[in-house]
Short mmCIF file of C-alpha atoms in Angstrom, two decimals:
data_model
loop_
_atom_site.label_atom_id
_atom_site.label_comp_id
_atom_site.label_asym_id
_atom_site.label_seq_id
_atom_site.Cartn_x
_atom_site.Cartn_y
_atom_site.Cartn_z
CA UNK A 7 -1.50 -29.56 -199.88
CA UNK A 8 -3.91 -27.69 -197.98
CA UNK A 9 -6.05 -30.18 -196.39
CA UNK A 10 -5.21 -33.19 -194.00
CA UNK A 11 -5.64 -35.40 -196.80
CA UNK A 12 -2.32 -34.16 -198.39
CA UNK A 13 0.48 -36.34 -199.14
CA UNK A 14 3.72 -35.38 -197.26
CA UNK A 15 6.73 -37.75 -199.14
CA UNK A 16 4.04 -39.96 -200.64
CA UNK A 17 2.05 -40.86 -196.82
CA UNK A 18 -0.81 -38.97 -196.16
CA UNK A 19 -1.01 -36.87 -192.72
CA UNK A 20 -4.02 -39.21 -191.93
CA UNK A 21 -1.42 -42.26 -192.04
CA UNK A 22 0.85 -40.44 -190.55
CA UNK A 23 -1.17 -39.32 -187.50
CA UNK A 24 -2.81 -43.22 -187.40
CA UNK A 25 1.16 -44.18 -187.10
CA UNK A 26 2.20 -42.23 -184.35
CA UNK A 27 -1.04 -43.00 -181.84
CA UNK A 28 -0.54 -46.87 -182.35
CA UNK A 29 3.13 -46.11 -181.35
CA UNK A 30 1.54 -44.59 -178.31
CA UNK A 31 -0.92 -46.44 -177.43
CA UNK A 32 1.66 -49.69 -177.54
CA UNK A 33 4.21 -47.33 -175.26
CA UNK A 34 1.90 -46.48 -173.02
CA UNK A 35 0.78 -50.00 -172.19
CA UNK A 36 4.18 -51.14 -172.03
CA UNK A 37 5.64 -48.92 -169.54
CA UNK A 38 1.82 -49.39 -167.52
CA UNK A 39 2.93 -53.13 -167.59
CA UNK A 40 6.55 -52.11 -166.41
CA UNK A 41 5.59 -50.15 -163.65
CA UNK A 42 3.21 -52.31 -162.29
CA UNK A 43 5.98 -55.24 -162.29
CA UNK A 44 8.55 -52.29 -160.89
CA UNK A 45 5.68 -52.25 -158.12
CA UNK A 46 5.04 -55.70 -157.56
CA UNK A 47 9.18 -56.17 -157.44
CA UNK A 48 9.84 -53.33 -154.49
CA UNK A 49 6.51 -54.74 -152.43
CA UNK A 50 8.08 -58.29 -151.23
CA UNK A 51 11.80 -58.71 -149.58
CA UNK A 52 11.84 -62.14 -151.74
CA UNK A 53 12.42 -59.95 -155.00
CA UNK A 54 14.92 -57.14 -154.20
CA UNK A 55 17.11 -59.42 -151.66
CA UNK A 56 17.15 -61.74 -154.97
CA UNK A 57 20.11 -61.58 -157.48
CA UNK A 58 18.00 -62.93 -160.62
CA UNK A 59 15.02 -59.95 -159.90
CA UNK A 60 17.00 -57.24 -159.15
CA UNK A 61 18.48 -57.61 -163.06
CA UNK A 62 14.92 -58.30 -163.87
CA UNK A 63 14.32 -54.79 -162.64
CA UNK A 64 16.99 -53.16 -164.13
CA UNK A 65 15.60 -54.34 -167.40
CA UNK A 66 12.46 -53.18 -166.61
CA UNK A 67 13.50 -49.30 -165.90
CA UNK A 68 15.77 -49.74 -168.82
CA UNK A 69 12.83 -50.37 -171.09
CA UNK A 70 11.11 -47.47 -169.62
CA UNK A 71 13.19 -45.10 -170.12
CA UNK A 72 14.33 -46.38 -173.60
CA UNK A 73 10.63 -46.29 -174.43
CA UNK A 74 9.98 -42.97 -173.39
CA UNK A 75 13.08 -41.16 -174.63
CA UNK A 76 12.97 -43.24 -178.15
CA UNK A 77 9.36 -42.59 -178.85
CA UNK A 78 9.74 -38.39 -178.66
CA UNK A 79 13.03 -38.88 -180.84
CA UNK A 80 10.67 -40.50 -183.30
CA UNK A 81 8.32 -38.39 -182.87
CA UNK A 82 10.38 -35.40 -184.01
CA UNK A 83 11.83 -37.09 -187.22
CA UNK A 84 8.52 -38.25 -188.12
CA UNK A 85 6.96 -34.93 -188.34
CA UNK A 86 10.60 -33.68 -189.41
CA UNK A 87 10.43 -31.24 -186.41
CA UNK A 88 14.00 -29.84 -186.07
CA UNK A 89 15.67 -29.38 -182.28
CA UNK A 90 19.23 -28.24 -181.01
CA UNK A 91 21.99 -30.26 -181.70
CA UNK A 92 23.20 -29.63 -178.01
CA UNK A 93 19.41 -31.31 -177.06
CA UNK A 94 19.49 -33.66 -179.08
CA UNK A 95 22.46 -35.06 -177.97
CA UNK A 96 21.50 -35.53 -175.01
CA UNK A 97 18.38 -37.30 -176.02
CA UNK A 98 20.11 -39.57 -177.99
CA UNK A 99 22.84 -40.41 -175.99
CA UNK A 100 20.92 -41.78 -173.15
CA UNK A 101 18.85 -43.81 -175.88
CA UNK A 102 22.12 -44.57 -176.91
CA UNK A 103 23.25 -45.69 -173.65
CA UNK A 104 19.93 -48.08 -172.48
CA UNK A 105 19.98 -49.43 -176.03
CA UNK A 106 23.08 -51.54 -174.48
CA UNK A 107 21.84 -51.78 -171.13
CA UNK A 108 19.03 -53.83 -171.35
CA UNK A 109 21.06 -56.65 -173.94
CA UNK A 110 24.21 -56.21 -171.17
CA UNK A 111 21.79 -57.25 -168.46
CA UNK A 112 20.03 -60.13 -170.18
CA UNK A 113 23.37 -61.14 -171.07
CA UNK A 114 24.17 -60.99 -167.01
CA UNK A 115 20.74 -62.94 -166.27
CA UNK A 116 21.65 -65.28 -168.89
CA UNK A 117 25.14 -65.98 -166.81
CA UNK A 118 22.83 -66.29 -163.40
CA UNK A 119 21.13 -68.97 -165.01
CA UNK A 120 24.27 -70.87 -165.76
CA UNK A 121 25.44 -69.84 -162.30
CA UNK A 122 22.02 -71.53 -160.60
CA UNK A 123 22.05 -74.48 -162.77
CA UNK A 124 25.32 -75.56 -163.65
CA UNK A 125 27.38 -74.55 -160.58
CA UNK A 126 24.66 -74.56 -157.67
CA UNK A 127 26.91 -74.73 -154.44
CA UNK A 128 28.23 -71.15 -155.79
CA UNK A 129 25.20 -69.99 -156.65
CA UNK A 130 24.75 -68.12 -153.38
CA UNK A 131 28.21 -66.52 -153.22
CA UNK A 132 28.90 -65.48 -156.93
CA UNK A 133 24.90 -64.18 -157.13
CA UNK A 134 24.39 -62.49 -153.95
CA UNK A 135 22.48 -58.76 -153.08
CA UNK A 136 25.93 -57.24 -153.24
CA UNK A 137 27.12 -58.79 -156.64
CA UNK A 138 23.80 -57.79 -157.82
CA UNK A 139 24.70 -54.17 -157.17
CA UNK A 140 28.37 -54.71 -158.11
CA UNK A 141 27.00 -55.97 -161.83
CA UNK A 142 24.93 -53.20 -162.29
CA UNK A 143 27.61 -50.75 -162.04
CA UNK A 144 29.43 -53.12 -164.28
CA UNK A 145 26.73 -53.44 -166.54
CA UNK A 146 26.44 -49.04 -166.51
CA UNK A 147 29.83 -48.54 -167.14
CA UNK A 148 30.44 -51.15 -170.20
CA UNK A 149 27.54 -49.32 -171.38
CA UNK A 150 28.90 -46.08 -171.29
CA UNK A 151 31.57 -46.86 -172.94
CA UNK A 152 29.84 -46.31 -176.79
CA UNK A 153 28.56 -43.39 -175.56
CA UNK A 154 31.53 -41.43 -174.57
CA UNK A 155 33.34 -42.46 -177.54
CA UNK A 156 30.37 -41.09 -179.88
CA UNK A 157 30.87 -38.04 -177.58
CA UNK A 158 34.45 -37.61 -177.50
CA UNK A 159 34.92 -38.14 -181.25
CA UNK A 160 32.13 -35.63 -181.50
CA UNK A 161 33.43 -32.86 -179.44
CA UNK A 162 37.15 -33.03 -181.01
CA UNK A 163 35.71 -32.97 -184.55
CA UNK A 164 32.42 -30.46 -184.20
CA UNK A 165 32.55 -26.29 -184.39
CA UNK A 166 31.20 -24.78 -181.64
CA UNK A 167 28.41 -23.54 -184.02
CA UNK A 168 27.30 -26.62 -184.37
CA UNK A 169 25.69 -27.08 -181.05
CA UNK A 170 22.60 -23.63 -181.32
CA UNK A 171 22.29 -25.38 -184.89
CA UNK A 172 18.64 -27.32 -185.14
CA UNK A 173 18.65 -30.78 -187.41
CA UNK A 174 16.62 -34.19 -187.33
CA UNK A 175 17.49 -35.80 -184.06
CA UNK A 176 19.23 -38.75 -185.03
CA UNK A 177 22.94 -40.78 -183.80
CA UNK A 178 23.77 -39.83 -187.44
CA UNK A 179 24.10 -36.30 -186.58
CA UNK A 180 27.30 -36.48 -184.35
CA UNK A 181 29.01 -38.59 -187.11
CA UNK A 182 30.71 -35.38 -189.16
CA UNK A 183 33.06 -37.91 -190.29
CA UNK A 184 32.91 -40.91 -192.25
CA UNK A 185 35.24 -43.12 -189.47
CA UNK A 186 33.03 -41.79 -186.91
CA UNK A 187 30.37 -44.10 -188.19
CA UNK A 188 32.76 -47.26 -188.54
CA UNK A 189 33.84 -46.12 -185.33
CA UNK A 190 30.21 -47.16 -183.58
CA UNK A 191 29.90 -49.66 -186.39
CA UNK A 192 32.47 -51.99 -184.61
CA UNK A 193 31.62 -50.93 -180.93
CA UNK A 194 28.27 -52.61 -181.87
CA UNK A 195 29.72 -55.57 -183.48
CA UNK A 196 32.48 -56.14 -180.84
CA UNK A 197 29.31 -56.18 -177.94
CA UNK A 198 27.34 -58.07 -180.43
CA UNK A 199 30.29 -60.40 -180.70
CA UNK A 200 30.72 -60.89 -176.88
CA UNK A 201 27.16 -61.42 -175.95
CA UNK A 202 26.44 -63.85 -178.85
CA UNK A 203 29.40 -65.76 -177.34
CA UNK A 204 28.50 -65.82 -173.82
CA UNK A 205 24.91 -66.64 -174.47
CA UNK A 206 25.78 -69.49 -176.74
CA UNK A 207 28.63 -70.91 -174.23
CA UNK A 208 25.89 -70.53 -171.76
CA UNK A 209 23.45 -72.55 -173.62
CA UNK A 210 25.72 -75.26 -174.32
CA UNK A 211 26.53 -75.59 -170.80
CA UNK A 212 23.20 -75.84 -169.89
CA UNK A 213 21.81 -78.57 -172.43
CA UNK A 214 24.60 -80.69 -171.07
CA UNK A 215 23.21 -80.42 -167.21
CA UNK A 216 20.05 -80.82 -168.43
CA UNK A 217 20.79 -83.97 -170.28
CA UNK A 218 22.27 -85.69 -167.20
CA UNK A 219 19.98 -84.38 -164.53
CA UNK A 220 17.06 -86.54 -163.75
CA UNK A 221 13.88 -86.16 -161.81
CA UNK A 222 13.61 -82.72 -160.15
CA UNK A 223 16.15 -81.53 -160.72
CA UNK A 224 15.83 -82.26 -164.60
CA UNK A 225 12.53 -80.54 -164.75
CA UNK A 226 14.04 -77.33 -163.05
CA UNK A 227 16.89 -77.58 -165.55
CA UNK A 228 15.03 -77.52 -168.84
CA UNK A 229 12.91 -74.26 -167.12
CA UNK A 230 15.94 -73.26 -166.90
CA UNK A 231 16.86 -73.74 -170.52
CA UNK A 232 13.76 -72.23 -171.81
CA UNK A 233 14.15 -69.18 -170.04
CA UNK A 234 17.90 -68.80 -171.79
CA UNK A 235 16.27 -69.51 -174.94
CA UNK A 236 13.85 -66.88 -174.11
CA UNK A 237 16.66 -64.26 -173.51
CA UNK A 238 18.42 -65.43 -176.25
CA UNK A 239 15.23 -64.29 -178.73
CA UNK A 240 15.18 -61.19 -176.70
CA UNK A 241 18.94 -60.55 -176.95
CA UNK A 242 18.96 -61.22 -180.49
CA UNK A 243 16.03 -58.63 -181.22
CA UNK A 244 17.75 -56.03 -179.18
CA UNK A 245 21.08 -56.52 -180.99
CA UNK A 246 19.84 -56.29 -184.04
CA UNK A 247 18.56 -52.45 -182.89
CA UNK A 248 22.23 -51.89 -182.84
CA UNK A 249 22.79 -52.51 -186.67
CA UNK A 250 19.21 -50.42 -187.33
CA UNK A 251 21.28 -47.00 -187.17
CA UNK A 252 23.54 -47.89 -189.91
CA UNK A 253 20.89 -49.38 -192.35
CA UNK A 254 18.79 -45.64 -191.55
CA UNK A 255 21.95 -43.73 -192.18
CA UNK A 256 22.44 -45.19 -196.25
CA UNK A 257 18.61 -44.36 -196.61
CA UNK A 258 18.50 -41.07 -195.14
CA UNK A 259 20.74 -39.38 -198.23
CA UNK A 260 18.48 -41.26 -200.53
CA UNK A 261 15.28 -41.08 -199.29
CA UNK A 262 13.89 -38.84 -196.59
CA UNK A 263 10.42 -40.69 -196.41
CA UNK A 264 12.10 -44.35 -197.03
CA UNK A 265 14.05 -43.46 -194.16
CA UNK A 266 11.44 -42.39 -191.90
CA UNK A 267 9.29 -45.20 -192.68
CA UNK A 268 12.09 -47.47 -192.27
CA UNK A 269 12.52 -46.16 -188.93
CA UNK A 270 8.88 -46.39 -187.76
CA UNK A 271 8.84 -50.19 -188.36
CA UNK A 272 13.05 -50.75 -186.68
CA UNK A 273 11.11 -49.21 -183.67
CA UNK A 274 7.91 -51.32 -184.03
CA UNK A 275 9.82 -54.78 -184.70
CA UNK A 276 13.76 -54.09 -182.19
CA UNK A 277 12.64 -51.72 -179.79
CA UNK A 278 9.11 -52.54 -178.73
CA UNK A 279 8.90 -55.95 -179.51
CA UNK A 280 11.83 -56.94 -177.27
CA UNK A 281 10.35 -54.53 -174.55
CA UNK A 282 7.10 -56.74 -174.45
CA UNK A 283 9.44 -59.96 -173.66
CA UNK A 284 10.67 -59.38 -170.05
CA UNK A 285 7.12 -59.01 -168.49
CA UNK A 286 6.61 -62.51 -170.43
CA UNK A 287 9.67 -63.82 -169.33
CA UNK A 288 9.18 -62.80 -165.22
CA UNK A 289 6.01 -61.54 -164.99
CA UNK A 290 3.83 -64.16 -166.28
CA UNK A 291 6.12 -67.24 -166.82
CA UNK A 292 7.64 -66.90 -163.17
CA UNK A 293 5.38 -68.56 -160.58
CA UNK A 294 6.01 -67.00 -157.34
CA UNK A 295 6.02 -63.26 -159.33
CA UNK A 296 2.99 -64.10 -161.25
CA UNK A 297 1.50 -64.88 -157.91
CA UNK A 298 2.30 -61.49 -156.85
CA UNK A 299 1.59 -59.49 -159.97
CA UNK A 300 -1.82 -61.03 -159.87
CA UNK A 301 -2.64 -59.97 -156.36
CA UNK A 302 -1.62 -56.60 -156.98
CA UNK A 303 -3.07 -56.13 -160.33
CA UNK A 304 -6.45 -56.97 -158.64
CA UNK A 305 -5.86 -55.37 -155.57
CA UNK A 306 -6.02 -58.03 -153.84
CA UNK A 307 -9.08 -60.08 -155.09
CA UNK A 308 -6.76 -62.85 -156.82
CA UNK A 309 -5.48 -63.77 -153.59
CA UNK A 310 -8.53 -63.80 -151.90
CA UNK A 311 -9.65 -65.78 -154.85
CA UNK A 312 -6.96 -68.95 -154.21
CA UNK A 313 -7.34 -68.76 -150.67
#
């Protein structure tokens, strides 16, 4: 155990090292990509004075932050490097909180969609600049929510000592109770519930319009369609993260390296995964933003290029 090639819980510090630096490398090209479509978004009026961007951007600083915040928690529990139970709270409560605003605001973009497609004339009322902002509050505070339940139940049931105390940085260390655990365990499935619902109503909807369209306006429908489906994927992968903590809490009494591994790939396959779907999505699937993200990308040269 004295050289790098030492096994720590059956994975060798080489593998562990290799682990972590592909978990960089993919986070650091991720929120790159991010900020260059945060850029591209704030450079032309057509994007922020649009309802449909504005949530794309929201998702977009979401995912940043998510990616930042969740890659130093694992971090610490992969080299088992204890911190402050006050610190870590507050770590993993705002992980806690974007894990539910990104799904909450594909949900909302998912509802836009219907909105443009399947009730046009009210498209511009119901999915204006203003009910843009008004959703993203909404979207904030239903987030919240989770959080300062985990928090409340956490302050009436924890000693003071508690918080100078140093442990793994994890969600399971505010549950000191067993029904604080079911508690988030049907928060998560009551949002899961709700969003699987309103994207599946959604869908429905849509497929109908699309059916009777024709011409045009059938063409821009089944875009439409796709680009549900595509949020549905996304939504699904980030609602799954939701049931992650749960299936890491029964391994972590069992098995400290099971869980740990366990944990590396839940944040390689429902965190970043999802993550690299919105720049797909907008970025690159969306003509007039692709245009944009192009010209920008290559200072300018692209659009010299089609000109």
């Amino acid at each position: 155990m004295s050289n790098n090639s030492s096994l720590v819980g059956g994975v060798s510090y080489q593998q562990q090292v290799y682990r972590i630096i592909v978990v960089q490398i993919l986070v650091v090209i991720f929120v790159y990509i991010n900020l260059l479509l945060i850029f591209t978004f704030f450079k032309k009026e057509c994007f922020y004075t649009n309802a449909r961007y504005i949530l794309f951007a929201v998702t977009l600083l979401s995912d940043s932050m998510l990616l930042i915040i969740s890659t130093i928690t694992v971090m610490f529990a992969y080299f088992r490097f204890n911190i402050q139970v006050g610190l870590c709270m507050i770590l993993c409560n705002l992980l806690f909180l974007y894990s539910f605003v990104t799904p909450i605001t594909l949900t909302a973009m998912t509802l836009e969609r219907y909105v443009a497609i399947c009730i046009p004339l009210r498209h511009g009322e119901l999915c204006s600049t203003r009910s843009a902002m008004h959703c993203i509050l909404i979207i904030h505070g239903l987030s919240a929510v989770p959080c300062i339940m985990v928090l409340s139940a956490f302050f009436a049931t924890a000693s003071l000592s508690l918080y100078t105390k140093e442990r793994t940085c994890s969600m399971e260390t505010f549950n000191v109770y067993r029904w604080q655990s079911h508690m988030v365990s049907a928060m998560n499935q009551l949002y899961f519930l709700l969003m699987l619902i309103t994207i599946v109503v959604s869908y429905v909807k849509i497929v109908k319009v699309a059916k009777a369209a024709s011409g045009e306006n059938k063409k821009s429908t089944w875009k439409g369609l796709r680009t549900v489906i595509l949020h549905a994927f996304q939504l699904l992968l980030c609602l799954i993260q939701l049931w992650c903590p749960f299936i890491e809490a029964a391994l972590l009494p069992i098995d400290l390296q099971l869980y740990i591994d366990v944990r590396y790939n839940n944040y390689i396959m429902f965190i970043l995964a999802p993550r690299c779907l919105s720049p797909l999505i907008y970025g690159l699937r969306d003509e007039t933003f692709s245009h944009a993200l192009k010209s920008y990308a290559s200072f300018g040269l692209y659009k010299k290029n089609r000109i």
